[in-house]
Amino acid sequence: MAARGRIAPCGSVGRVTDPARLDVDLALLGGGGAASLLLAALDRHGVRGPRIAVVDPVRRRGQDRTWAFWGHPDIDLDPLLSASWHQVEVVTPARRRVLDLTPLRYAMLRSGPVYDRAAEAERRLDVTRIAAPADVVRDDGTGVVVRTGDGREIRAGWALDSRPRPPARAGRTTWLQHFRGWWLEADRPVFDPRRAVLMDFRTPQPARGVSFGYVLPVSDRYALVEYTEFSPDLLTDAGYDTALAGYRDLLGLDPDGLRVREVENGVIPMTDAPFPARPSPRVVRLGTAGGATRPSTGFTFSAMYRQADQVARALAAGRPPVPAPAYPARHRWMDAVALRALDSGGVGGPDFFDRLFDRNPAERVLRFLDGVTNPAEEIAIMNSTRLLPMIAATAGDAALRLRDRLRPARPAPAIPAAVVGGPQRPVPSPEN
Ligand SMILES: Cc1cc2nc3c(=O)[nH]c(=O)nc-3n(C[C@H](O)[C@H](O)[C@H](O)COP(=O)(O)OP(=O)(O)OC[C@H]3O[C@@H](n4cnc5c(N)ncnc54)[C@H](O)[C@@H]3O)c2cc1C
């Protein structure tokens, strides 16, 4: 039987009498990844009580990103997956390691089915859609007033806010995960659909940062091939194409036998800067804006999924829609140290990830990256990194924290938009 979600009453809830004014229990500000997973979770948990509005100037549909994540099979997302793999490869110039992820698996989910499922959930939950930006959000402690770009006022018991925003202040390390991927269709079988390439560090390494390629095959002729950098600055359009063409050549793929069917570009923050998850009593931030992006990897999806489930369960049980923090504080500290070690050059990216996978079961590393390991497992993970550079990075991080306490907070730079572009046909190899 469907649960009747009840949330703590607020003075603002009442009948809609004025089209410019809307009273709801939950206002979802932003309707992207985090909100889509939340709508699906509310529907899945049978939450039918709260009146819900989604405020987003854009209705997200179709393919605008591909999510890769790991986890146990048989979650409700399984029917939506494009592919999943129990084995993945981690490749360095020195070796090719095949990791068996059992009991986990690595999975690929295209955005279209996620947005479609959220749209179905919206219908069942009788959601009001407002196609305008949320401009002003004011929380008086008993409810939230949202003013939208088209002049409406929404009074909500709670606001679940996933609008993109920079962190509250500058971090000690501010890197970006930035990438371009080509969906490649081949004339003949060239991909191995039994395995994904998780990280391939044979790409030329940037002066400051880490680069790698990866391959997510959905069949022997169709795959997403991506070039990714963890570094402070974006490349140019031509820079991404050259890097990606170089990686395609490293894979031994013949450009004449390939067609680029789609191009995917993205930028994800990798920083120890704070993303406050609860900026005021009745505003809860979700998604990247709420700190769901893991600073050391840019992976976000699993934390968004977990938090969506927690919010839905809370509402179904009549509790406030507040999830647990995306990652435990000790993980955020370890990520800050890892970013410091990488940024200072004390630790090389390929070496860092290679040692993690060399000295730990793959499952432990992946659960660690999702923030769900216990302290004993985390000590084992820390022990697999190079000791002296990590001690230096820990000391450097502590010194910078002290500096941050003593001087006024610096504003964080905005997260830049992705460099959009990329050819519809593969870029020829440099020698052609
Ligand atoms: C191309 C790409 C690929 C990615 N792949 C992976 C992956 O493989 N694995 C992984 O773990 N993570 C991945 N990520 C990171 C992360 O999972 C995604 O960015 C995810 O979409 C974040 O969800 P979100 O809800 O925080 O932000 P978004 O999905 O970006 O949603 C934010 C929403 O806010 C809306 N908005 C903006 N301004 C306003 C406003 N003023 N008022 C109301 N609404 C507003 C936007 O229109 C948008 O719909 C990827 C990111 C990108 C960009």
Short mmCIF file of C-alpha atoms and ligand atoms in Angstrom, two decimals:
data_model
loop_
_atom_site.label_atom_id
_atom_site.label_comp_id
_atom_site.label_asym_id
_atom_site.label_seq_id
_atom_site.Cartn_x
_atom_site.Cartn_y
_atom_site.Cartn_z
CA MET A 1 0.00 0.00 0.00
CA ALA A 2 1.23 3.46 -0.79
CA ALA A 3 2.74 5.34 2.12
CA ARG A 4 1.13 8.67 2.83
CA GLY A 5 4.10 10.98 3.16
CA ARG A 6 3.63 13.62 5.84
CA ILE A 7 6.07 16.36 6.50
CA ALA A 8 6.24 18.78 9.35
CA PRO A 9 3.50 21.38 8.79
CA CYS A 10 4.41 24.94 8.01
CA GLY A 11 2.30 28.06 8.12
CA SER A 12 2.53 28.52 4.36
CA VAL A 13 0.55 25.47 3.28
CA GLY A 14 -2.90 26.22 1.94
CA ARG A 15 -5.08 26.36 -1.17
CA VAL A 16 -3.87 27.98 -4.37
CA THR A 17 -6.01 31.07 -4.91
CA ASP A 18 -3.70 33.25 -6.96
CA PRO A 19 -1.97 31.90 -10.11
CA ALA A 20 1.05 34.03 -9.28
CA ARG A 21 1.23 32.35 -5.88
CA LEU A 22 1.60 28.69 -5.17
CA ASP A 23 1.63 26.90 -1.83
CA VAL A 24 3.38 23.53 -1.71
CA ASP A 25 5.05 21.24 0.78
CA LEU A 26 8.18 20.63 -1.28
CA ALA A 27 9.76 22.91 -3.87
CA LEU A 28 12.45 21.21 -5.96
CA LEU A 29 14.67 24.00 -7.28
CA GLY A 30 16.47 22.50 -10.26
CA GLY A 31 15.13 19.50 -12.13
CA GLY A 32 18.33 17.79 -13.31
CA GLY A 33 20.06 14.63 -12.12
CA ALA A 34 19.49 14.94 -8.38
CA ALA A 35 15.85 16.04 -8.72
CA SER A 36 15.09 13.31 -11.29
CA LEU A 37 16.42 10.62 -8.97
CA LEU A 38 14.46 12.15 -6.10
CA LEU A 39 11.17 12.20 -8.03
CA ALA A 40 11.67 8.55 -8.98
CA ALA A 41 12.49 7.66 -5.36
CA LEU A 42 9.37 9.44 -4.05
CA ASP A 43 7.28 7.49 -6.51
CA ARG A 44 9.05 4.21 -5.72
CA HIS A 45 8.47 4.65 -2.00
CA GLY A 46 4.81 5.46 -2.54
CA VAL A 47 5.02 8.98 -1.14
CA ARG A 48 1.71 10.51 -2.21
CA GLY A 49 0.87 13.11 0.42
CA PRO A 50 3.08 16.17 -0.17
CA ARG A 51 2.24 18.80 -2.76
CA ILE A 52 5.34 19.22 -4.91
CA ALA A 53 6.56 21.84 -7.37
CA VAL A 54 9.61 21.54 -9.64
CA VAL A 55 11.13 24.86 -10.66
CA ASP A 56 13.55 24.72 -13.58
CA PRO A 57 13.64 26.85 -16.74
CA VAL A 58 14.66 23.73 -18.67
CA ARG A 59 12.74 20.45 -18.85
CA ARG A 60 15.50 17.89 -19.14
CA ARG A 61 14.85 15.23 -21.75
CA GLY A 62 16.87 12.79 -23.81
CA GLN A 63 20.58 12.28 -23.85
CA ASP A 64 22.61 15.10 -22.33
CA ARG A 65 24.98 12.98 -20.21
CA THR A 66 25.99 9.41 -19.50
CA TRP A 67 26.30 8.32 -15.90
CA ALA A 68 28.80 5.65 -14.98
CA PHE A 69 28.73 4.29 -11.46
CA TRP A 70 29.32 1.07 -9.54
CA GLY A 71 27.16 -0.77 -7.08
CA HIS A 72 25.35 -4.01 -6.40
CA PRO A 73 23.18 -5.35 -9.22
CA ASP A 74 19.41 -5.56 -8.92
CA ILE A 75 18.64 -2.04 -7.88
CA ASP A 76 15.59 -0.44 -9.43
CA LEU A 77 17.79 1.23 -12.08
CA ASP A 78 18.80 -2.08 -13.66
CA PRO A 79 16.10 -2.06 -16.37
CA LEU A 80 17.32 1.39 -17.46
CA LEU A 81 21.02 0.52 -17.84
CA SER A 82 22.65 0.60 -21.27
CA ALA A 83 25.38 -1.77 -20.15
CA SER A 84 27.11 -3.17 -17.10
CA TRP A 85 30.39 -5.00 -16.53
CA HIS A 86 31.71 -7.23 -13.77
CA GLN A 87 35.25 -6.71 -15.02
CA VAL A 88 37.05 -3.45 -15.70
CA GLU A 89 40.59 -2.59 -16.72
CA VAL A 90 42.96 -0.10 -15.12
CA VAL A 91 45.85 0.55 -17.50
CA THR A 92 49.18 2.29 -16.88
CA PRO A 93 52.19 2.52 -19.19
CA ALA A 94 53.64 -0.40 -17.19
CA ARG A 95 50.69 -2.81 -17.09
CA ARG A 96 47.09 -3.65 -17.83
CA ARG A 97 45.23 -4.77 -14.74
CA VAL A 98 41.89 -6.61 -15.07
CA LEU A 99 39.79 -6.10 -11.96
CA ASP A 100 36.99 -8.41 -10.98
CA LEU A 101 34.42 -6.22 -9.24
CA THR A 102 32.21 -9.03 -7.92
CA PRO A 103 29.93 -8.61 -6.00
CA LEU A 104 29.78 -5.09 -7.45
CA ARG A 105 29.52 -4.13 -11.07
CA TYR A 106 30.24 -1.01 -13.09
CA ALA A 107 27.19 0.31 -14.90
CA MET A 108 26.30 2.82 -17.57
CA LEU A 109 23.09 4.77 -17.54
CA ARG A 110 22.16 7.28 -20.21
CA SER A 111 20.24 10.32 -19.03
CA GLY A 112 17.19 9.84 -21.29
CA PRO A 113 15.65 6.91 -19.37
CA VAL A 114 16.31 8.68 -16.04
CA TYR A 115 14.51 11.82 -17.19
CA ASP A 116 11.66 9.72 -18.66
CA ARG A 117 11.21 7.87 -15.38
CA ALA A 118 11.20 11.19 -13.51
CA ALA A 119 8.53 12.54 -15.89
CA GLU A 120 6.33 9.50 -15.18
CA ALA A 121 6.86 10.00 -11.45
CA GLU A 122 5.90 13.66 -11.83
CA ARG A 123 2.58 12.66 -13.35
CA ARG A 124 1.84 10.16 -10.61
CA LEU A 125 2.89 12.59 -7.88
CA ASP A 126 0.79 15.34 -9.48
CA VAL A 127 3.76 17.70 -9.52
CA THR A 128 3.39 21.34 -10.58
CA ARG A 129 6.09 22.31 -13.10
CA ILE A 130 7.28 25.88 -13.22
CA ALA A 131 9.36 26.64 -16.31
CA ALA A 132 11.28 29.57 -14.88
CA PRO A 133 14.43 30.06 -12.87
CA ALA A 134 14.22 30.23 -9.09
CA ASP A 135 15.82 33.59 -8.40
CA VAL A 136 15.30 34.42 -4.73
CA VAL A 137 15.02 31.87 -1.93
CA ARG A 138 14.14 33.11 1.55
CA ASP A 139 13.84 30.79 4.53
CA ASP A 140 12.11 32.20 7.63
CA GLY A 141 12.61 29.01 9.62
CA THR A 142 8.99 27.87 9.27
CA GLY A 143 8.86 27.81 5.47
CA VAL A 144 10.60 28.99 2.34
CA VAL A 145 9.51 31.67 -0.10
CA VAL A 146 10.84 31.24 -3.64
CA ARG A 147 10.52 33.98 -6.23
CA THR A 148 10.81 32.84 -9.81
CA GLY A 149 12.02 34.65 -12.90
CA ASP A 150 8.47 34.84 -14.28
CA GLY A 151 7.24 36.76 -11.25
CA ARG A 152 5.69 33.94 -9.25
CA GLU A 153 5.95 33.39 -5.55
CA ILE A 154 6.07 29.87 -4.20
CA ARG A 155 5.63 29.23 -0.50
CA ALA A 156 7.03 25.86 0.42
CA GLY A 157 7.44 23.86 3.59
CA TRP A 158 10.88 22.79 2.37
CA ALA A 159 13.09 23.68 -0.59
CA LEU A 160 15.29 20.93 -2.07
CA ASP A 161 17.76 22.98 -4.02
CA SER A 162 20.03 21.47 -6.68
CA ARG A 163 20.65 24.61 -8.74
CA PRO A 164 24.32 24.67 -9.79
CA ARG A 165 26.37 27.04 -7.69
CA PRO A 166 29.99 27.63 -6.72
CA PRO A 167 31.10 26.47 -3.27
CA ALA A 168 30.61 28.81 -0.29
CA ARG A 169 34.26 29.93 -0.37
CA ALA A 170 37.42 29.09 -2.26
CA GLY A 171 38.99 25.73 -1.51
CA ARG A 172 42.58 24.98 -0.70
CA THR A 173 42.76 23.02 -3.96
CA THR A 174 40.49 23.90 -6.87
CA TRP A 175 40.65 21.39 -9.67
CA LEU A 176 38.16 20.39 -12.32
CA GLN A 177 37.30 17.09 -13.87
CA HIS A 178 36.82 18.04 -17.51
CA PHE A 179 36.29 15.75 -20.41
CA ARG A 180 35.10 15.07 -23.92
CA GLY A 181 33.69 11.76 -25.09
CA TRP A 182 32.78 10.37 -28.48
CA TRP A 183 30.12 7.76 -28.96
CA LEU A 184 31.88 5.74 -31.65
CA GLU A 185 30.23 3.37 -34.06
CA ALA A 186 32.64 1.00 -35.80
CA ASP A 187 32.28 -0.76 -39.15
CA ARG A 188 33.48 -4.03 -37.65
CA PRO A 189 33.83 -5.53 -34.16
CA VAL A 190 36.57 -3.57 -32.38
CA PHE A 191 35.35 -3.27 -28.77
CA ASP A 192 35.19 -5.94 -26.08
CA PRO A 193 31.68 -5.58 -24.57
CA ARG A 194 32.58 -7.89 -21.65
CA ARG A 195 34.81 -5.25 -20.04
CA ALA A 196 34.93 -1.51 -19.56
CA VAL A 197 38.18 0.42 -19.33
CA LEU A 198 37.83 2.35 -16.06
CA MET A 199 41.04 4.39 -16.29
CA ASP A 200 43.78 4.24 -18.91
CA PHE A 201 46.73 6.39 -17.88
CA ARG A 202 48.77 5.90 -21.05
CA THR A 203 47.58 9.32 -22.24
CA PRO A 204 50.24 12.09 -22.14
CA GLN A 205 50.11 13.52 -18.61
CA PRO A 206 49.54 17.28 -18.21
CA ALA A 207 52.22 19.38 -16.46
CA ARG A 208 49.88 19.89 -13.50
CA GLY A 209 47.14 17.31 -13.11
CA VAL A 210 46.21 13.82 -14.23
CA SER A 211 44.77 12.59 -17.51
CA PHE A 212 43.29 9.30 -18.58
CA GLY A 213 41.08 7.79 -21.22
CA TYR A 214 38.30 5.29 -20.77
CA VAL A 215 36.08 3.05 -22.85
CA LEU A 216 32.50 2.06 -22.05
CA PRO A 217 31.41 -0.48 -24.69
CA VAL A 218 27.73 -1.27 -25.17
CA SER A 219 28.48 -3.75 -27.98
CA ASP A 220 31.47 -4.88 -30.03
CA ARG A 221 30.80 -2.01 -32.45
CA TYR A 222 29.53 0.78 -30.22
CA ALA A 223 31.23 2.48 -27.29
CA LEU A 224 31.70 5.74 -25.43
CA VAL A 225 35.39 6.64 -25.63
CA GLU A 226 36.39 9.54 -23.43
CA TYR A 227 39.41 11.68 -22.60
CA THR A 228 39.38 13.12 -19.07
CA GLU A 229 41.64 15.46 -17.14
CA PHE A 230 41.75 16.22 -13.44
CA SER A 231 43.50 19.61 -13.51
CA PRO A 232 42.96 23.30 -12.71
CA ASP A 233 42.15 24.57 -16.23
CA LEU A 234 40.03 23.55 -19.20
CA LEU A 235 41.48 22.74 -22.63
CA THR A 236 40.40 24.41 -25.84
CA ASP A 237 37.92 22.78 -28.20
CA ALA A 238 40.81 21.70 -30.44
CA GLY A 239 42.75 20.55 -27.37
CA TYR A 240 40.02 18.06 -26.40
CA ASP A 241 39.77 16.78 -29.97
CA THR A 242 43.49 16.28 -30.25
CA ALA A 243 43.68 14.51 -26.88
CA LEU A 244 40.73 12.28 -27.71
CA ALA A 245 42.05 11.47 -31.18
CA GLY A 246 45.37 10.61 -29.54
CA TYR A 247 43.61 8.24 -27.13
CA ARG A 248 41.63 6.63 -29.96
CA ASP A 249 44.95 5.99 -31.71
CA LEU A 250 46.44 4.55 -28.51
CA LEU A 251 43.54 2.08 -28.54
CA GLY A 252 44.56 1.11 -32.06
CA LEU A 253 41.23 2.20 -33.56
CA ASP A 254 41.24 3.12 -37.24
CA PRO A 255 39.50 6.51 -37.70
CA ASP A 256 38.38 5.54 -41.22
CA GLY A 257 36.30 2.69 -39.81
CA LEU A 258 34.58 4.84 -37.16
CA ARG A 259 31.77 7.35 -37.02
CA VAL A 260 31.23 9.78 -34.13
CA ARG A 261 27.53 9.46 -33.36
CA GLU A 262 27.40 11.83 -30.38
CA VAL A 263 29.78 14.09 -28.49
CA GLU A 264 29.65 14.51 -24.72
CA ASN A 265 31.41 17.36 -22.89
CA GLY A 266 31.46 18.09 -19.20
CA VAL A 267 33.06 19.89 -16.28
CA ILE A 268 32.71 18.69 -12.69
CA PRO A 269 34.28 20.40 -9.65
CA MET A 270 37.06 18.60 -7.78
CA THR A 271 37.75 20.70 -4.75
CA ASP A 272 37.93 20.65 -0.97
CA ALA A 273 35.88 23.87 -0.92
CA PRO A 274 32.64 23.53 1.07
CA PHE A 275 29.26 22.96 -0.57
CA PRO A 276 26.91 23.56 2.39
CA ALA A 277 24.18 20.94 2.34
CA ARG A 278 21.85 22.76 4.75
CA PRO A 279 22.33 26.51 4.25
CA SER A 280 19.24 27.31 6.34
CA PRO A 281 16.72 25.30 8.40
CA ARG A 282 14.30 24.44 5.58
CA VAL A 283 16.61 24.52 2.57
CA VAL A 284 18.37 21.26 1.72
CA ARG A 285 20.88 21.22 -1.11
CA LEU A 286 21.20 18.12 -3.25
CA GLY A 287 23.40 17.01 -6.13
CA THR A 288 26.67 18.74 -6.92
CA ALA A 289 25.43 21.91 -5.19
CA GLY A 290 24.94 19.91 -1.97
CA GLY A 291 28.37 18.25 -1.95
CA ALA A 292 27.44 14.99 -3.71
CA THR A 293 30.46 15.24 -6.00
CA ARG A 294 33.37 13.28 -4.55
CA PRO A 295 36.31 15.72 -4.54
CA SER A 296 38.96 13.13 -5.42
CA THR A 297 37.16 11.61 -8.40
CA GLY A 298 34.23 13.77 -9.54
CA PHE A 299 31.90 10.76 -9.19
CA THR A 300 28.50 12.01 -8.03
CA PHE A 301 25.82 9.61 -9.16
CA SER A 302 25.91 7.08 -6.32
CA ALA A 303 25.70 9.76 -3.64
CA MET A 304 22.79 11.45 -5.45
CA TYR A 305 20.99 8.13 -5.72
CA ARG A 306 21.63 7.31 -2.05
CA GLN A 307 20.45 10.72 -0.86
CA ALA A 308 17.33 10.60 -3.06
CA ASP A 309 16.45 7.30 -1.43
CA GLN A 310 17.07 8.70 2.05
CA VAL A 311 14.86 11.75 1.42
CA ALA A 312 12.05 9.58 0.06
CA ARG A 313 12.25 7.17 2.98
CA ALA A 314 12.23 10.08 5.43
CA LEU A 315 9.11 11.56 3.83
CA ALA A 316 7.39 8.19 3.69
CA ALA A 317 8.02 7.87 7.44
CA GLY A 318 6.74 11.39 8.16
CA ARG A 319 10.19 12.80 8.90
CA PRO A 320 11.82 15.95 7.44
CA PRO A 321 13.34 15.49 3.98
CA VAL A 322 16.94 15.67 5.13
CA PRO A 323 19.48 13.08 3.91
CA ALA A 324 22.71 12.06 5.63
CA PRO A 325 25.78 13.98 4.44
CA ALA A 326 26.89 12.80 1.00
CA TYR A 327 30.27 11.68 2.43
CA PRO A 328 31.56 11.31 6.00
CA ALA A 329 33.78 14.17 7.23
CA ARG A 330 36.84 11.89 7.40
CA HIS A 331 36.43 11.09 3.69
CA ARG A 332 36.31 14.78 2.85
CA TRP A 333 39.51 15.23 4.83
CA MET A 334 41.21 12.30 3.04
CA ASP A 335 40.12 13.75 -0.30
CA ALA A 336 41.54 17.15 0.65
CA VAL A 337 44.88 15.50 1.45
CA ALA A 338 44.82 13.47 -1.78
CA LEU A 339 44.06 16.59 -3.86
CA ARG A 340 46.87 18.44 -2.07
CA ALA A 341 49.30 15.58 -2.77
CA LEU A 342 48.33 15.55 -6.44
CA ASP A 343 48.36 19.34 -6.83
CA SER A 344 51.74 19.75 -5.16
CA GLY A 345 53.18 17.10 -7.49
CA GLY A 346 54.25 14.99 -4.49
CA VAL A 347 52.20 12.10 -5.84
CA GLY A 348 51.69 11.26 -9.51
CA GLY A 349 48.08 10.54 -10.51
CA PRO A 350 48.70 7.27 -12.39
CA ASP A 351 50.93 6.01 -9.57
CA PHE A 352 48.34 7.01 -6.94
CA PHE A 353 45.44 5.15 -8.57
CA ASP A 354 47.64 2.24 -9.67
CA ARG A 355 48.77 1.62 -6.08
CA LEU A 356 45.21 1.86 -4.76
CA PHE A 357 44.07 -0.88 -7.11
CA ASP A 358 47.28 -2.89 -6.73
CA ARG A 359 47.16 -3.11 -2.93
CA ASN A 360 43.44 -3.39 -2.24
CA PRO A 361 40.59 -5.53 -3.51
CA ALA A 362 38.79 -3.53 -6.21
CA GLU A 363 35.57 -3.71 -4.25
CA ARG A 364 37.21 -1.95 -1.26
CA VAL A 365 38.58 0.86 -3.45
CA LEU A 366 35.21 1.40 -5.11
CA ARG A 367 33.31 1.38 -1.84
CA PHE A 368 35.89 3.80 -0.45
CA LEU A 369 35.33 6.13 -3.40
CA ASP A 370 31.59 5.97 -2.68
CA GLY A 371 32.27 6.96 0.95
CA VAL A 372 30.85 3.77 2.48
CA THR A 373 33.95 2.03 3.90
CA ASN A 374 34.68 1.62 7.62
CA PRO A 375 37.73 3.17 9.38
CA ALA A 376 39.74 -0.11 9.30
CA GLU A 377 39.30 -0.34 5.52
CA GLU A 378 40.25 3.32 5.21
CA ILE A 379 43.50 2.76 7.10
CA ALA A 380 44.29 -0.04 4.66
CA ILE A 381 43.57 2.34 1.78
CA MET A 382 45.76 5.07 3.28
CA ASN A 383 48.57 2.54 3.83
CA SER A 384 48.58 1.73 0.14
CA THR A 385 49.59 5.27 -0.81
CA ARG A 386 53.19 6.53 -0.72
CA LEU A 387 53.89 7.48 2.86
CA LEU A 388 56.26 10.45 2.70
CA PRO A 389 54.42 12.51 0.07
CA MET A 390 51.14 11.84 1.89
CA ILE A 391 52.63 13.01 5.20
CA ALA A 392 53.86 16.15 3.41
CA ALA A 393 50.39 16.67 1.89
CA THR A 394 48.73 16.18 5.30
CA ALA A 395 51.04 18.81 6.81
CA GLY A 396 50.42 21.13 3.83
CA ASP A 397 46.67 20.70 4.18
CA ALA A 398 46.85 21.47 7.93
CA ALA A 399 48.91 24.61 7.26
CA LEU A 400 46.44 25.83 4.64
CA ARG A 401 43.49 25.17 6.97
CA LEU A 402 45.21 27.33 9.58
CA ARG A 403 45.79 30.05 6.98
CA ASP A 404 42.09 29.89 6.06
CA ARG A 405 41.11 30.40 9.70
CA LEU A 406 43.32 33.43 10.07
CA ARG A 407 42.37 35.34 6.95
CA PRO A 408 38.98 36.31 5.50
CA ALA A 409 37.33 33.70 3.28
CA ARG A 410 38.06 34.14 -0.41
CA PRO A 411 35.14 33.79 -2.83
CA ALA A 412 35.15 30.61 -4.89
CA PRO A 413 35.49 30.90 -8.64
CA ALA A 414 32.39 29.88 -10.60
CA ILE A 415 32.50 26.38 -12.05
CA PRO A 416 33.14 27.02 -15.74
CA ALA A 417 30.82 25.75 -18.45
CA ALA A 418 32.04 22.86 -20.55
CA VAL A 419 33.81 23.66 -23.82
CA VAL A 420 31.18 22.50 -26.28
CA GLY A 421 32.21 21.29 -29.67
CA GLY A 422 33.75 18.25 -31.21
CA PRO A 423 33.50 16.92 -34.72
CA GLN A 424 30.79 14.69 -36.09
CA ARG A 425 33.47 12.56 -37.74
CA PRO A 426 36.62 11.42 -35.97
CA VAL A 427 39.60 13.73 -36.10
CA PRO A 428 42.30 12.16 -38.26
CA SER A 429 45.43 10.87 -36.59
CA PRO A 430 48.20 13.46 -36.31
CA GLU A 431 50.27 11.67 -38.95
CA ASN A 432 47.40 11.65 -41.54
C1 LIG B 1 28.36 15.31 -19.18
C2 LIG B 1 28.42 14.85 -17.74
C3 LIG B 1 28.66 13.53 -17.45
C4 LIG B 1 28.72 13.09 -16.13
N1 LIG B 1 28.97 11.79 -15.88
C5 LIG B 1 29.01 11.36 -14.60
C6 LIG B 1 29.25 9.99 -14.33
O1 LIG B 1 29.52 9.20 -15.25
N2 LIG B 1 29.22 9.57 -13.05
C7 LIG B 1 28.98 10.41 -12.02
O2 LIG B 1 28.95 9.97 -10.86
N3 LIG B 1 28.77 11.72 -12.24
C8 LIG B 1 28.78 12.22 -13.50
N4 LIG B 1 28.56 13.54 -13.74
C9 LIG B 1 28.43 14.44 -12.57
C10 LIG B 1 26.98 14.52 -12.01
O3 LIG B 1 26.48 13.23 -11.80
C11 LIG B 1 26.06 15.26 -12.94
O4 LIG B 1 26.55 16.55 -13.18
C12 LIG B 1 24.64 15.36 -12.39
O5 LIG B 1 23.79 15.71 -13.43
C13 LIG B 1 24.53 16.36 -11.25
O6 LIG B 1 23.17 16.51 -10.91
P1 LIG B 1 22.61 17.88 -10.31
O7 LIG B 1 21.17 17.72 -10.12
O8 LIG B 1 23.49 18.29 -9.20
O9 LIG B 1 22.90 18.94 -11.48
P2 LIG B 1 22.22 19.01 -12.90
O10 LIG B 1 21.89 17.66 -13.40
O11 LIG B 1 23.13 19.86 -13.73
O12 LIG B 1 20.86 19.78 -12.64
C14 LIG B 1 20.81 21.12 -12.25
C15 LIG B 1 19.50 21.71 -12.78
O13 LIG B 1 19.34 23.02 -12.27
C16 LIG B 1 18.69 23.80 -13.26
N5 LIG B 1 18.86 25.21 -12.95
C17 LIG B 1 19.91 26.02 -13.22
N6 LIG B 1 19.64 27.28 -12.74
C18 LIG B 1 18.41 27.23 -12.19
C19 LIG B 1 17.59 28.19 -11.51
N7 LIG B 1 18.00 29.46 -11.32
N8 LIG B 1 16.39 27.81 -11.08
C20 LIG B 1 15.97 26.54 -11.24
N9 LIG B 1 16.69 25.59 -11.86
C21 LIG B 1 17.91 25.92 -12.32
C22 LIG B 1 19.35 23.34 -14.55
O14 LIG B 1 18.54 23.68 -15.67
C23 LIG B 1 19.47 21.83 -14.29
O15 LIG B 1 18.35 21.14 -14.82
C24 LIG B 1 28.50 14.02 -15.05
C25 LIG B 1 28.29 15.35 -15.36
C26 LIG B 1 28.26 15.77 -16.69
C27 LIG B 1 28.04 17.24 -16.96
#
